Each structure stands twice: as structure tokens, then as C-alpha cells.
């Protein structure tokens, strides 16, 4: 997303171009061809070689893992496609080709290709901070502890576009219980991977990576809070945050950290990357609220990337019956 020019982490100039110009640049890149585009974006030689060949490298290409057998997961009847009507599920190819994952690129259409370089086997998650006993667990061991379910959720980015995705995973509450936090823990913090050698966007120094996010513990225990390991009935593509990411469907998308390597329990409100960059634009809570404009744009409507239609933004992204009680007082 965009940050103001005056900020010390301000984006490269192309990011503050208006949408139309920005899309022209994307079209240009696709016209000159993938191989050249890969060179321009400084992606590693291995990737470039593959991109130049006939097979397109994509985050949809995943290594086989034992956990593949858990998909497709059983649909949770409370969150089927009926629960998001009149919205329809976003086409998988659209959702997987328009991604915010700044460790790879600030250009959404590039993330699918660049994220292919992320190694997801092995993958270790660190459980740290105020827990009975800190531990590390491999992704394959972790996922085997929880029955997977499928949930169709709306996803609203703070940039005023949205999609609808059938995620697979398990409740964040189940993960939290498994971590055995101490009663002194009030918040949970998520950290994403730190591998600049695999992620070109981490090499520029424009953002204080690794990506960090956090939640109040009661929000994290809400029934909607979800650990996502799959999408569209399959293991999750890398561009969506393989092997595991968080989904908080009543909040703007950036509250859901991708490719998580650390879950830390603490006793204070954690700092978050976007809040540190532009506190007046990205609050800690960041609940979807059409009545609270972003300082630089309205939040009353959003573009459904499936249809291109402008649709009305709903308070709490339509999930108020689940979460409104968490916020007796206004929060930002
Ligand atoms: N690690 C990490 N997590 C991240 C981001 C990111 O850049 N890095 N972008 C966030 C933003 S702004 C959004 S909108 C969603 C996008 O998720 P999607 O690509 O699966 O739609 O991921 C969020 N999680
Ligand atoms: Mo976003």
C-alpha cells in the first residue's frame, strides 16, 4: 500500500504514480517479456533462467508435502459461499495474481512469479514469549495437530479493493491454546520470514522487514480469526503466504501476516510494520470501517477484483455479529 512521500520509508517513485500510469508500467513489463522483466526486477539467475524457458515459474507450483492429503478440507457450514452473498468467490487465477507481498515486490502482478523462489520445506515456527514453555515446531508437525476446515471469507485491502477466497486452515484460537500462553499474555505478535536472498523486495531497504503484525489476544481468539494453510481446496500458493498465514476478515488485509515463522505472546500492544511507517494512516486495530476514511482516500466503496464492480464497504467487512462486542469503545 502507499505511504506518504515525506516518510523515511517512502516508496520508490513509481508507487506514488496514479493507478492508470502504474498499470501502464505493468503492461509494458508484460510486453517486453518475462525474461527481461525478471532481469529488470533483479531476480536471481536461477529464476531468470526458468522464466526464460517455456515453463512459467509460479507460486502455484508447490513441493509435494505429507500435508497435501488434508485437502480439500471439509467446508465449515457457517462460512460457505452463501455467507458472503451477493458476492461471489474470486477466480483463483485472479486472487493468485494480484497480491500484496512486499517482500517480493510492491507490484501485485509480479508476486506470483517472484514468490516461486521461496523455500517452504522445511519450515519451522517459533512459539515464544509468555508461554508455559517456548518451543519450535515444523510446519508438517503443526498442521497435523489440527483438523482442517474450509471457510469462504471476504478479504478487504485498505487500498479499497477486495476479493472472496475459500481458505483452508484452522482456528487461530486452536493454535493459541496449543501454545499455552501464560495468563499475563495480553497480545500476540506475528513475524514473517526473513530471507532476502529469496525475496528481492527485502533487499532494497525500503521497508523494515521482516514483516511484523499483532493482535489483542481476545481478537486472536475470536471464532473468525483463522490460520490459513490452503486456498481453493489445495495447499496455499506461495503468493498468498505459504505455508501459513493469518486471516482476520473483519480487518484490513495487512493485519494478516503471511509466511509466519514466529508467534510471540507479550503483555503490551505490539508495534506493527504499517503503523510504524504511517501511524496516522494505519492504526493498530484497522477494523474495516466505511465511515472512517483513510487520510488519502474514502473507504466507502471497494473494487471487487473478480468483477471490477465498485461495491459498498460494510462495517467490520460484514462480520459485525461476530466481532462488534470486542470493541465497546471506538478504536483505530
Ligand atoms: N508478510 C507479509 N504479509 C502480508 C503482506 C506483506 O506485504 N507481507 N501484505 C498484506 C496485505 S496489505 C494484504 S492486502 C494481504 C494480501 O493477501 P493476498 O495476497 O493473499 O490477497 O496480505 C497481507 N500480509
Ligand atoms: Mo492490503
XYZ file of C-alpha atoms and ligand atoms in Angstrom:
357
model
C 0.000 0.000 0.000
C 1.050 3.584 -0.267
C 2.936 5.625 2.256
C 3.376 9.406 2.109
C 6.407 10.918 0.365
C 7.725 12.603 3.467
C 8.112 9.316 5.287
C 11.617 7.966 5.538
C 10.394 4.657 4.189
C 8.631 6.304 1.278
C 8.079 4.129 -1.745
C 10.039 4.245 -4.966
C 8.528 6.939 -7.156
C 6.598 4.501 -9.358
C 4.429 3.563 -6.392
C 3.054 7.038 -5.984
C 2.017 7.310 -9.582
C -1.725 7.309 -10.154
C -3.283 3.884 -10.845
C -3.563 4.433 -14.584
C 0.131 5.153 -15.067
C 1.041 2.318 -12.793
C -0.937 -0.148 -14.882
C 0.731 1.157 -17.998
C 4.048 0.173 -16.488
C 2.759 -3.343 -15.820
C 1.539 -3.690 -19.385
C 4.946 -2.546 -20.563
C 6.649 -5.231 -18.500
C 4.440 -7.961 -19.880
C 5.039 -6.725 -23.433
C 8.810 -6.836 -23.184
C 8.544 -10.401 -21.955
C 9.136 -12.296 -18.782
C 12.882 -12.861 -19.141
C 13.669 -9.171 -19.495
C 11.232 -8.292 -16.748
C 12.996 -10.717 -14.449
C 16.311 -9.015 -15.160
C 14.813 -5.597 -14.520
C 13.492 -6.654 -11.173
C 16.840 -8.165 -10.215
C 15.508 -11.600 -9.588
C 18.117 -14.316 -9.133
C 19.719 -16.087 -12.055
C 18.018 -19.371 -11.342
C 14.595 -17.815 -11.628
C 15.540 -15.818 -14.639
C 16.698 -18.924 -16.432
C 13.454 -20.694 -15.684
C 11.336 -17.713 -16.619
C 13.103 -17.537 -19.962
C 12.176 -21.162 -20.671
C 8.769 -22.396 -21.672
C 7.579 -23.174 -18.153
C 6.351 -20.144 -16.269
C 7.588 -20.128 -12.702
C 4.730 -19.536 -10.340
C 3.902 -19.513 -6.660
C 1.173 -22.005 -7.546
C 3.913 -24.617 -8.065
C 4.454 -26.259 -4.701
C 6.687 -29.056 -3.491
C 4.830 -32.236 -2.517
C 4.313 -32.458 1.237
C 2.666 -35.038 3.525
C 0.018 -32.429 4.452
C -1.232 -32.388 0.853
C -3.555 -35.205 1.886
C -5.623 -32.845 4.070
C -7.104 -31.082 1.036
C -9.779 -30.392 0.116
C -10.861 -29.732 3.702
C -14.437 -30.061 4.919
C -16.474 -26.877 4.482
C -17.480 -25.090 7.683
C -21.243 -24.625 7.138
C -21.175 -21.178 8.797
C -18.751 -19.852 6.166
C -19.772 -21.258 2.820
C -20.197 -19.092 -0.264
C -23.769 -18.396 0.914
C -22.286 -16.457 3.851
C -20.762 -13.845 1.537
C -23.749 -13.372 -0.807
C -24.268 -11.435 -3.003
C -20.516 -11.526 -3.521
C -19.092 -14.464 -5.457
C -15.833 -16.338 -4.989
C -12.981 -14.612 -6.783
C -11.459 -16.646 -9.581
C -8.400 -18.458 -8.284
C -6.165 -17.082 -11.042
C -7.193 -13.501 -10.244
C -6.695 -13.882 -6.496
C -3.324 -15.524 -7.093
C -2.082 -12.872 -9.498
C -2.861 -9.693 -7.567
C -1.025 -9.978 -4.299
C 0.368 -7.648 -1.699
C 3.545 -9.328 -0.528
C 6.154 -6.595 -0.373
C 8.992 -8.961 0.495
C 8.791 -9.979 -3.167
C 7.558 -6.880 -4.929
C 5.340 -3.849 -4.498
C 3.855 -4.697 -7.908
C 0.924 -7.031 -7.209
C 1.094 -8.839 -10.555
C 4.744 -9.774 -10.025
C 4.323 -11.579 -6.724
C 3.011 -14.825 -8.205
C 6.210 -15.277 -10.242
C 8.724 -13.944 -7.708
C 7.312 -15.856 -4.758
C 8.174 -19.116 -6.544
C 11.704 -18.682 -5.120
C 10.504 -19.025 -1.519
C 11.639 -22.305 0.052
C 8.796 -23.692 2.153
C 10.246 -27.090 3.032
C 11.420 -27.284 5.733
C 9.541 -24.544 7.616
C 9.856 -24.025 11.352
C 7.564 -21.940 13.537
C 8.921 -20.473 16.755
C 6.476 -20.247 19.678
C 7.920 -17.652 22.018
C 7.381 -15.157 24.809
C 4.831 -15.552 27.589
C 4.047 -19.251 27.204
C 4.420 -22.144 29.606
C 7.407 -23.365 27.617
C 8.727 -21.853 24.383
C 9.163 -24.350 21.553
C 9.770 -24.746 17.861
C 7.657 -26.891 15.619
C 7.945 -27.873 11.979
C 5.037 -26.936 9.728
C 4.195 -30.558 8.899
C 4.020 -31.476 12.596
C 1.991 -28.370 13.369
C -0.664 -28.794 10.689
C -1.180 -32.445 11.669
C -2.379 -31.305 15.133
C -5.493 -29.541 13.859
C -8.390 -30.741 11.737
C -8.576 -28.522 8.654
C -11.750 -26.813 7.537
C -12.650 -24.605 4.608
C -14.069 -21.094 5.106
C -15.128 -18.661 2.434
C -14.135 -15.172 3.626
C -14.289 -11.685 2.211
C -10.863 -10.022 2.135
C -10.783 -6.210 2.119
C -7.491 -4.458 1.481
C -7.053 -0.970 2.933
C -6.332 0.151 -0.650
C -10.080 -0.228 -1.392
C -10.125 -3.435 -3.413
C -11.403 -6.779 -2.245
C -11.828 -10.405 -3.073
C -13.592 -13.507 -1.760
C -11.462 -16.573 -1.126
C -12.153 -20.107 0.092
C -9.340 -20.566 2.597
C -8.450 -23.821 4.337
C -6.938 -23.908 7.770
C -7.834 -23.998 11.439
C -8.986 -21.505 14.072
C -6.262 -19.251 15.429
C -7.739 -19.986 18.860
C -6.739 -23.639 18.462
C -3.157 -22.601 17.733
C -3.134 -20.247 20.718
C -4.423 -22.947 23.062
C -1.759 -25.293 21.721
C 0.923 -22.684 22.566
C -0.268 -22.485 26.211
C 0.111 -18.743 26.811
C 0.504 -17.538 30.403
C -2.362 -15.557 31.921
C -0.099 -12.484 31.800
C -0.165 -12.513 27.965
C -2.454 -9.825 26.529
C -1.320 -9.689 22.885
C 0.191 -11.885 20.219
C 2.749 -10.869 17.670
C 3.427 -12.493 14.296
C 6.678 -12.358 12.404
C 7.135 -13.276 8.761
C 10.185 -14.923 7.212
C 13.483 -13.106 6.777
C 15.214 -14.356 3.640
C 16.399 -11.501 1.440
C 18.259 -13.985 -0.769
C 14.885 -15.415 -1.831
C 12.837 -12.242 -1.727
C 14.027 -9.294 -3.854
C 11.718 -6.802 -2.139
C 13.600 -7.391 1.106
C 16.858 -6.259 -0.431
C 16.006 -2.633 -1.148
C 15.839 -1.343 2.405
C 12.560 0.473 1.750
C 10.693 -1.380 4.490
C 11.682 -2.547 7.953
C 11.369 -6.274 7.206
C 10.778 -8.917 8.417
C 7.057 -8.090 8.363
C 5.580 -7.838 11.829
C 1.953 -7.664 12.927
C -0.046 -8.240 16.054
C -3.408 -8.593 17.715
C -5.030 -8.299 21.081
C -5.372 -11.824 22.443
C -9.173 -11.684 22.652
C -9.297 -10.679 18.980
C -6.958 -13.531 18.129
C -9.240 -15.936 19.986
C -12.370 -14.754 18.166
C -14.007 -17.538 16.211
C -13.330 -15.766 12.880
C -9.568 -15.478 13.369
C -8.057 -18.128 11.131
C -4.702 -19.731 10.433
C -4.646 -20.311 6.695
C -2.712 -23.164 5.126
C -4.689 -23.684 1.934
C -6.792 -21.935 -0.682
C -9.306 -23.126 -3.279
C -9.237 -26.660 -1.931
C -5.466 -27.038 -2.272
C -2.328 -26.244 -0.269
C -1.819 -22.493 -0.285
C 0.148 -20.953 -3.133
C 3.256 -19.064 -2.118
C 1.922 -15.680 -3.216
C -0.854 -15.967 -0.606
C 1.662 -16.639 2.189
C 2.572 -20.327 2.185
C 2.942 -22.358 4.224
C 0.839 -20.483 6.783
C -0.657 -17.010 7.126
C -3.266 -15.311 9.267
C -6.729 -14.179 8.099
C -8.652 -11.591 10.137
C -11.611 -10.988 7.831
C -13.078 -8.005 9.736
C -9.807 -6.101 9.487
C -7.895 -4.647 6.571
C -5.817 -7.271 4.813
C -2.455 -6.181 6.162
C -3.406 -7.396 9.645
C -2.923 -10.941 8.322
C 0.809 -11.683 8.218
C 1.948 -14.115 5.528
C 4.532 -16.890 5.723
C 4.728 -16.730 9.515
C 7.825 -18.035 11.297
C 7.227 -16.766 14.814
C 4.247 -16.430 17.136
C 5.128 -14.472 20.257
C 2.959 -13.803 23.294
C 3.532 -10.480 25.054
C 1.939 -8.237 27.684
C 1.627 -4.970 25.728
C 0.348 -3.736 22.385
C 2.939 -4.748 19.805
C 4.357 -2.486 17.163
C 3.250 -3.290 13.640
C 5.045 -2.545 10.390
C 2.394 -0.378 8.762
C 1.614 1.506 11.932
C 5.311 2.291 12.386
C 5.546 3.560 8.799
C 2.476 5.802 8.847
C 0.659 5.786 12.204
C -1.963 8.297 11.099
C -2.919 6.049 8.162
C -2.728 2.531 9.569
C -3.990 2.018 13.101
C -3.160 -0.919 15.290
C -6.741 -2.200 15.125
C -7.548 -1.410 11.497
C -11.073 -2.767 11.579
C -12.842 -2.264 8.258
C -14.957 0.877 8.609
C -16.591 2.678 5.678
C -17.231 5.729 7.880
C -13.573 6.261 8.672
C -11.800 7.468 5.547
C -8.135 6.793 5.058
C -6.429 10.226 5.165
C -5.885 9.996 1.405
C -8.981 8.166 0.144
C -12.531 7.212 1.042
C -13.263 3.757 2.444
C -16.957 3.743 1.481
C -16.556 1.575 -1.586
C -14.228 -1.154 -2.754
C -13.451 -2.680 -6.116
C -14.283 -6.372 -6.308
C -11.301 -7.683 -8.287
C -13.438 -10.517 -9.630
C -15.961 -8.315 -11.416
C -14.319 -4.897 -11.368
C -17.515 -3.579 -9.768
C -17.468 -0.953 -7.060
C -19.353 -2.393 -4.099
C -20.251 -0.837 -0.773
C -17.845 -1.473 2.055
C -19.504 -2.975 5.125
C -18.655 -2.140 8.725
C -16.349 -4.866 10.054
C -16.379 -6.127 6.463
C -19.824 -7.604 7.174
C -18.700 -9.595 10.214
C -20.122 -7.322 12.951
C -22.245 -10.040 14.530
C -19.077 -11.944 15.375
C -16.791 -9.112 16.434
C -18.619 -5.894 17.351
C -18.637 -6.883 21.048
C -14.830 -6.825 21.045
C -14.936 -3.063 20.582
C -17.212 -1.355 23.133
C -15.252 1.868 22.519
C -14.117 3.251 19.181
C -10.656 2.044 18.190
C -8.325 2.876 15.324
N 4.485 -10.859 5.206
C 3.569 -10.105 4.597
N 2.279 -10.290 4.917
C 1.318 -9.538 4.301
C 1.669 -8.522 3.368
C 3.051 -8.357 3.051
O 3.449 -7.500 2.245
N 3.959 -9.173 3.685
N 0.684 -7.756 2.776
C -0.597 -7.665 3.486
C -1.634 -7.018 2.703
S -1.533 -5.327 2.518
C -2.697 -7.703 2.191
S -3.974 -6.911 1.422
C -2.731 -9.179 2.246
C -2.853 -9.716 0.820
O -3.071 -11.094 0.825
P -3.293 -11.877 -0.555
O -2.140 -11.556 -1.455
O -3.374 -13.302 -0.204
O -4.546 -11.336 -1.134
O -1.577 -9.745 2.853
C -1.080 -9.038 3.965
N 0.003 -9.781 4.583
Mo -3.674 -4.646 1.875
